Tab-separated table of C-alpha atoms in Angstrom:
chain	number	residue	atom	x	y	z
M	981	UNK	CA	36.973	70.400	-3.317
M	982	UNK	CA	33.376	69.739	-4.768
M	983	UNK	CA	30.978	67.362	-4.101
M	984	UNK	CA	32.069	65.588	-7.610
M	985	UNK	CA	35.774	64.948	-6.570
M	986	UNK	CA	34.965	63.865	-2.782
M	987	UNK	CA	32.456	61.347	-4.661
M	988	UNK	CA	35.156	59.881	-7.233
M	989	UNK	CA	38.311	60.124	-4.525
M	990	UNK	CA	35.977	58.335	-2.140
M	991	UNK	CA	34.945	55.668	-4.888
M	992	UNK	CA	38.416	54.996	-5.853
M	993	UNK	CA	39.602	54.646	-2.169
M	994	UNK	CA	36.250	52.225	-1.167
M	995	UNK	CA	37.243	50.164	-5.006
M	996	UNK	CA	40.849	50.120	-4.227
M	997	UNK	CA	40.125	49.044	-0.645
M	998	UNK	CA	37.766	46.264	-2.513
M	999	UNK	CA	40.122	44.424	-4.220
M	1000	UNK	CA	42.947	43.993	-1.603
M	1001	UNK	CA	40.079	42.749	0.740
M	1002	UNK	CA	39.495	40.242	-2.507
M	1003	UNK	CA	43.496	39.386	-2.835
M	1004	UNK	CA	43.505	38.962	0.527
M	1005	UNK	CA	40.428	36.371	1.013
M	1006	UNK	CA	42.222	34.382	-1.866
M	1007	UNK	CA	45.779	34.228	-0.454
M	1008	UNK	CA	43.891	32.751	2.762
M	1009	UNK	CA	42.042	30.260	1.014
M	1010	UNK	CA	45.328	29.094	-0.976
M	1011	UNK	CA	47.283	29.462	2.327
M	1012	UNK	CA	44.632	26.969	4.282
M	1013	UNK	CA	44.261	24.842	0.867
M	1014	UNK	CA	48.104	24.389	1.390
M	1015	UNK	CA	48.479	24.254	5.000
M	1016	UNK	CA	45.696	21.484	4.519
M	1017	UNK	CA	46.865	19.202	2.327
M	1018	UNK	CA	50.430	19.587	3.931
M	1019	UNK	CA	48.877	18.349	7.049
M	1020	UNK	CA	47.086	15.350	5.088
M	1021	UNK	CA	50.039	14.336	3.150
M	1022	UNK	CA	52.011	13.998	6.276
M	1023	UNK	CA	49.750	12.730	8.395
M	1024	UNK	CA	47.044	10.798	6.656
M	1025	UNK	CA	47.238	10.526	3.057
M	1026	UNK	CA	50.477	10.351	0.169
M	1027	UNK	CA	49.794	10.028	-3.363
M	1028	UNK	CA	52.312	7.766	-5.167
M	1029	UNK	CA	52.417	6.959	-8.983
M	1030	UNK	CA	52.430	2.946	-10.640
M	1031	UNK	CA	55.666	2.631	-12.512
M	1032	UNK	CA	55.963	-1.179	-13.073
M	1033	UNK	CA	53.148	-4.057	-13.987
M	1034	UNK	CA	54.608	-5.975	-11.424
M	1035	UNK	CA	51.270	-5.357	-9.487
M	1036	UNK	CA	48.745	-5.947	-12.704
M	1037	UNK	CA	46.025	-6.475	-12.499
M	1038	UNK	CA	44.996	-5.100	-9.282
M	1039	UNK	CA	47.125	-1.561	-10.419
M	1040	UNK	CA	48.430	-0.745	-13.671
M	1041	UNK	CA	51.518	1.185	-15.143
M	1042	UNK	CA	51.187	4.849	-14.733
M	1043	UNK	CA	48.233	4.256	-12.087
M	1044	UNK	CA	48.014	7.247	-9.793
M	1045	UNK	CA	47.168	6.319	-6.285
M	1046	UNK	CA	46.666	7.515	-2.382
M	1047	UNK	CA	47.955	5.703	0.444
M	1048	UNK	CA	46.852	5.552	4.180
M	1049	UNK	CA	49.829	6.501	6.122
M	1050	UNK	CA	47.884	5.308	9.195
M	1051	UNK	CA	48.633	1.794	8.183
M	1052	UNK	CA	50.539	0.245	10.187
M	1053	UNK	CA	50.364	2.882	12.996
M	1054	UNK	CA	46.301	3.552	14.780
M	1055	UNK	CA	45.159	0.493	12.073
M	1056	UNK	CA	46.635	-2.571	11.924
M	1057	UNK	CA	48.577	-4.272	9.128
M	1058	UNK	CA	46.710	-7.828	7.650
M	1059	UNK	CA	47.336	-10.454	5.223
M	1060	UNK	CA	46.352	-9.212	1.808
M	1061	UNK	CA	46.865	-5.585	2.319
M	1062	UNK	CA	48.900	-3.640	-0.701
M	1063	UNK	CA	51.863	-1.152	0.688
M	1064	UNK	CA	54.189	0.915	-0.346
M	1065	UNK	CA	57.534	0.764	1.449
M	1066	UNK	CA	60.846	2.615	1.176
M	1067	UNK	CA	63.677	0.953	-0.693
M	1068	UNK	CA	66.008	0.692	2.035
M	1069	UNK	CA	67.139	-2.828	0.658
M	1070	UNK	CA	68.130	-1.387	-2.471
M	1071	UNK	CA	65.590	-3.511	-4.318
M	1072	UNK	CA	65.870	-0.996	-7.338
M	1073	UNK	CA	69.399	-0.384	-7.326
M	1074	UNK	CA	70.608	3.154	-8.550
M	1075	UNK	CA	67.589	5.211	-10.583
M	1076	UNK	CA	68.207	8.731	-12.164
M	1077	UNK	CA	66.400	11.431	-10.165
M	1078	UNK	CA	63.921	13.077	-12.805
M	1079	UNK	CA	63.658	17.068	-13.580
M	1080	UNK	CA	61.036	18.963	-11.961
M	1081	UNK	CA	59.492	22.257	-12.267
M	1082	UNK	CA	58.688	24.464	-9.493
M	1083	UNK	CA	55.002	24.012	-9.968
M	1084	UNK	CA	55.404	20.520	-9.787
M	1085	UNK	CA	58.116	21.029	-6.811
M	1086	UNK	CA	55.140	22.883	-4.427
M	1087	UNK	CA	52.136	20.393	-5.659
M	1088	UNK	CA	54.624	17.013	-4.554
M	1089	UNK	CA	55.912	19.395	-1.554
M	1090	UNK	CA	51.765	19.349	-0.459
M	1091	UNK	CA	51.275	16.019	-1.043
M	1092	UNK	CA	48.510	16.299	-4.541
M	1093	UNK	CA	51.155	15.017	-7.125
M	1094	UNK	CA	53.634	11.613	-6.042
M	1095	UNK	CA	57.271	12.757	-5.424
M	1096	UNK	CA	59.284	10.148	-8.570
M	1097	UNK	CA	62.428	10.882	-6.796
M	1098	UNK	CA	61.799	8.454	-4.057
M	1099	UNK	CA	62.353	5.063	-3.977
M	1100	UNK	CA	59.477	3.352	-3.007
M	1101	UNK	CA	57.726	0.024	-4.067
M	1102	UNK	CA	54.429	-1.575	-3.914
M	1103	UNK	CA	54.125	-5.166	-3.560
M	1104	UNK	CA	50.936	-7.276	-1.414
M	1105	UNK	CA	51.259	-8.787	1.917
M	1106	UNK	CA	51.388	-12.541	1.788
M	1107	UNK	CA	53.292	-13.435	5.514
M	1108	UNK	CA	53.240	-11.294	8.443
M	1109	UNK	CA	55.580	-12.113	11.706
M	1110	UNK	CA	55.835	-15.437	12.733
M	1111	UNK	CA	54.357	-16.652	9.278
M	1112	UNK	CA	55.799	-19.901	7.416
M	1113	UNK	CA	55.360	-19.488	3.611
M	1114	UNK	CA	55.944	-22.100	1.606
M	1115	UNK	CA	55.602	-22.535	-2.299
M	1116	UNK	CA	54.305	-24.769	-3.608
M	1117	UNK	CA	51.873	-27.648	-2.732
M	1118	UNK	CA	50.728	-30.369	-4.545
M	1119	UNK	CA	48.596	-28.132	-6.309
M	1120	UNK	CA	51.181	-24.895	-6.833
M	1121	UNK	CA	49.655	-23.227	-4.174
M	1122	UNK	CA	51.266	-21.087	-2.127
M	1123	UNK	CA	51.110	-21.939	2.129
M	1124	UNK	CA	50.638	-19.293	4.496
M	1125	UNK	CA	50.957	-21.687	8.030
M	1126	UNK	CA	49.769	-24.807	6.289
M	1127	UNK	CA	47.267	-23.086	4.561
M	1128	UNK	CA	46.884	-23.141	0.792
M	1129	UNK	CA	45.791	-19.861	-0.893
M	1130	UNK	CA	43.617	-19.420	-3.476
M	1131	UNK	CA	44.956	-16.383	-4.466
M	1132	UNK	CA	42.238	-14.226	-6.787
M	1133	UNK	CA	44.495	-11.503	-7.351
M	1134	UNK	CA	46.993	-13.017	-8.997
M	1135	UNK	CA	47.574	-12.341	-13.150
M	1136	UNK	CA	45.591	-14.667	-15.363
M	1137	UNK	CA	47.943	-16.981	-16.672
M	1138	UNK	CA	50.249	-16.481	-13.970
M	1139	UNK	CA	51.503	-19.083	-11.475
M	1140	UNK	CA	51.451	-18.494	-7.815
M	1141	UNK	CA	55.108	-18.850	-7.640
M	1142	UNK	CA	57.855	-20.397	-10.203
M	1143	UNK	CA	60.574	-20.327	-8.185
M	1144	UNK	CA	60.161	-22.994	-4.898
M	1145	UNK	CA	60.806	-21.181	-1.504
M	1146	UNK	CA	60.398	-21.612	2.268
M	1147	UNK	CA	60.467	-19.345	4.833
M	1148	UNK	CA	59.659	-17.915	8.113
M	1149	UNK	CA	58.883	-14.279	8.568
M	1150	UNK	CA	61.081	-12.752	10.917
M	1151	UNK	CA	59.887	-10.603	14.105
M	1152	UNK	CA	58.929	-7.154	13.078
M	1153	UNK	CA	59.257	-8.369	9.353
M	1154	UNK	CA	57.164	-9.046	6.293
M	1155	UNK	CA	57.356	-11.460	3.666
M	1156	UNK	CA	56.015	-8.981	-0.050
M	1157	UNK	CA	55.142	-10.485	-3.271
M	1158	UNK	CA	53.264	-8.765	-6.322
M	1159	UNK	CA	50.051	-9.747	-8.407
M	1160	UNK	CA	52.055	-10.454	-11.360
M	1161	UNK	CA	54.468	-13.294	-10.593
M	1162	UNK	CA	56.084	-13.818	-13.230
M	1163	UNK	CA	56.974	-10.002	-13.522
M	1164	UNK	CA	57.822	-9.245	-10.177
M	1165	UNK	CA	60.917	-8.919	-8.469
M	1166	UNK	CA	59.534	-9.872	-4.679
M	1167	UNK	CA	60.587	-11.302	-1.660
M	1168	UNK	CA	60.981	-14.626	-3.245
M	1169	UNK	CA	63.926	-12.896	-5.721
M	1170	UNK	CA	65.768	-10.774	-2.575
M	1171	UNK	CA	65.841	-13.840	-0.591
M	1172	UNK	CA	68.447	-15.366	-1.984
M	1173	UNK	CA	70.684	-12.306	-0.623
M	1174	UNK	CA	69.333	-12.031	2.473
M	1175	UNK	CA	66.948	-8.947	1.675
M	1176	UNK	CA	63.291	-10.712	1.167
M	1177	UNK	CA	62.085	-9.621	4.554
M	1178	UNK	CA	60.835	-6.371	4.947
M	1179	UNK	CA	60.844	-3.557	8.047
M	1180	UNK	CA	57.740	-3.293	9.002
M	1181	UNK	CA	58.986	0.214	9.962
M	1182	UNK	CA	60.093	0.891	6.299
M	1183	UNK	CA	56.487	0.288	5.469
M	1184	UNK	CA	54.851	3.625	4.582
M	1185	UNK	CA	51.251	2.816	4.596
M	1186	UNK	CA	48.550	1.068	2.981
M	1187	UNK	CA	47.490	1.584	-0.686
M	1188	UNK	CA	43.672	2.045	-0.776
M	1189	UNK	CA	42.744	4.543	-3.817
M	1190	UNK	CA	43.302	4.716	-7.499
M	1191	UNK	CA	42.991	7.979	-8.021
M	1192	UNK	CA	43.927	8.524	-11.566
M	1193	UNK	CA	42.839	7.753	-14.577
M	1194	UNK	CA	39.341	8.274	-13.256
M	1195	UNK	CA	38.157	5.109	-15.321
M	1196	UNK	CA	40.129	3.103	-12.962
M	1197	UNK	CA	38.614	5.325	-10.226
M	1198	UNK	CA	38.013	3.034	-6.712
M	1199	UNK	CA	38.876	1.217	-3.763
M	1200	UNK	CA	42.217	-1.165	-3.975
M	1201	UNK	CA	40.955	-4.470	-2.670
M	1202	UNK	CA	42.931	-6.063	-0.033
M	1203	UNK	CA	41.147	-10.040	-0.921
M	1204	UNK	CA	41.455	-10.600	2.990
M	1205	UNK	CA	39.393	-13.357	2.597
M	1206	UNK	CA	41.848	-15.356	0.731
M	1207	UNK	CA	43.415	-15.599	3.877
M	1208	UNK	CA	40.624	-16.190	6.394
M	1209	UNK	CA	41.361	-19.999	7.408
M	1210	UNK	CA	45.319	-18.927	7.944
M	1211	UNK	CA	45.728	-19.323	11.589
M	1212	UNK	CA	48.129	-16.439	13.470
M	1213	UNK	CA	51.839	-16.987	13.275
M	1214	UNK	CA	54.194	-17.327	16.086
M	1215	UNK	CA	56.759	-14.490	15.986
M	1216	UNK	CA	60.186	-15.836	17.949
């Protein structure tokens, strides 16, 4: 063999050698990338996807956003907070599961896209255990322990509540009702069949980022100072 061919059969060999080290670094990276956000997704952070206005104006149809699933769990739940919870009370009766594609199959299966086959729903804390709500004062407040709220979140032109109620919040319950009142079938609307209260433990966490469309990029705003003269309830 000449000094020519031991040169070429040695480049192809150290070239061929290159670019499965290459393939290789990349699987790793996707593998870790995946492994990652796998761990995240079940452990720290879901995304979920706005389907209904019954939350406008704090988030809006087709609003993409990320939960903290450590909420309730290491942090504490609190007045004011936004959640998403499972629909174990059949709030939403019977939906169609939607087609998927196996791209979008792995991204939900890793947590980057929301999974639209699960029914969940977002609403806002108003009562926590122990908690008497009452609607409506004088004024068509709603009472959270004798306390009026002057609730900033709700929809312009909305009122706090148009249907009268009055309740106490159940031990290891929570009493739900959405921005938009008068387009949101709460806790007030279940009630009446015994379903307005809901598990804590059905509670998946708390909805902090809008992720998507990035000009409604930012923080989801709890208002926990619309309830900062409430004094604590009295679970039974």
């Amino acid at each position: 063999m000449t000094k020519h061919q031991e040169t070429s059969s040695g480049g192809r060999s150290r070239h061929g050698s290159g670019k499965w080290a290459w393939l290789r670094e990349i699987l790793l990276i996707v593998g870790a990338a995946l492994v990652i956000s796998f761990v995240v997704k079940t452990f720290f952070f879901r995304a979920f996807y706005i389907p209904s206005g019954s939350m406008e104006p704090t988030l809006e149809i087709n609003d993409r956003i990320f939960v903290n699933l450590m909420v309730p769990g290491p942090f504490e739940l609190e007045r004011g907070d936004v959640v998403v919870f499972r629909d174990e009370l059949d709030w939403l009766g019977e939906t169609e599961e939607p087609e998927t594609n196996v791209v979008q199959d792995v991204l939900k299966f890793v947590g980057l896209v929301p999974d639209p086959a699960n029914q969940h729903l977002v609403k806002r804390v108003v009562g926590m255990p122990g908690d008497v709500v009452v609607c409506c004062d004088a004024d068509g407040r709603v009472e959270v322990n004798d306390e009026p709220l002057d609730e900033s979140y709700v929809a312009p032109g909305a009122a706090p509540s148009d249907v009268p109620f009055a309740v106490t919040v159940p031990e290891e319950k929570i009493w739900v009702m959405g921005d938009h009142r008068n387009a949101s079938a709460d806790s007030r609307f279940h009630n009446e069949r015994g379903a307005g209260f809901i598990d804590l433990a059905d509670v998946e966490g708390k909805a902090s980022v809008i992720a998507w469309p990035v000009n409604r990029l930012g923080v989801i705003d709890s208002h926990h100072e619309v309830f900062d003269a409430v004094s604590a309830g009295d679970p039974e």
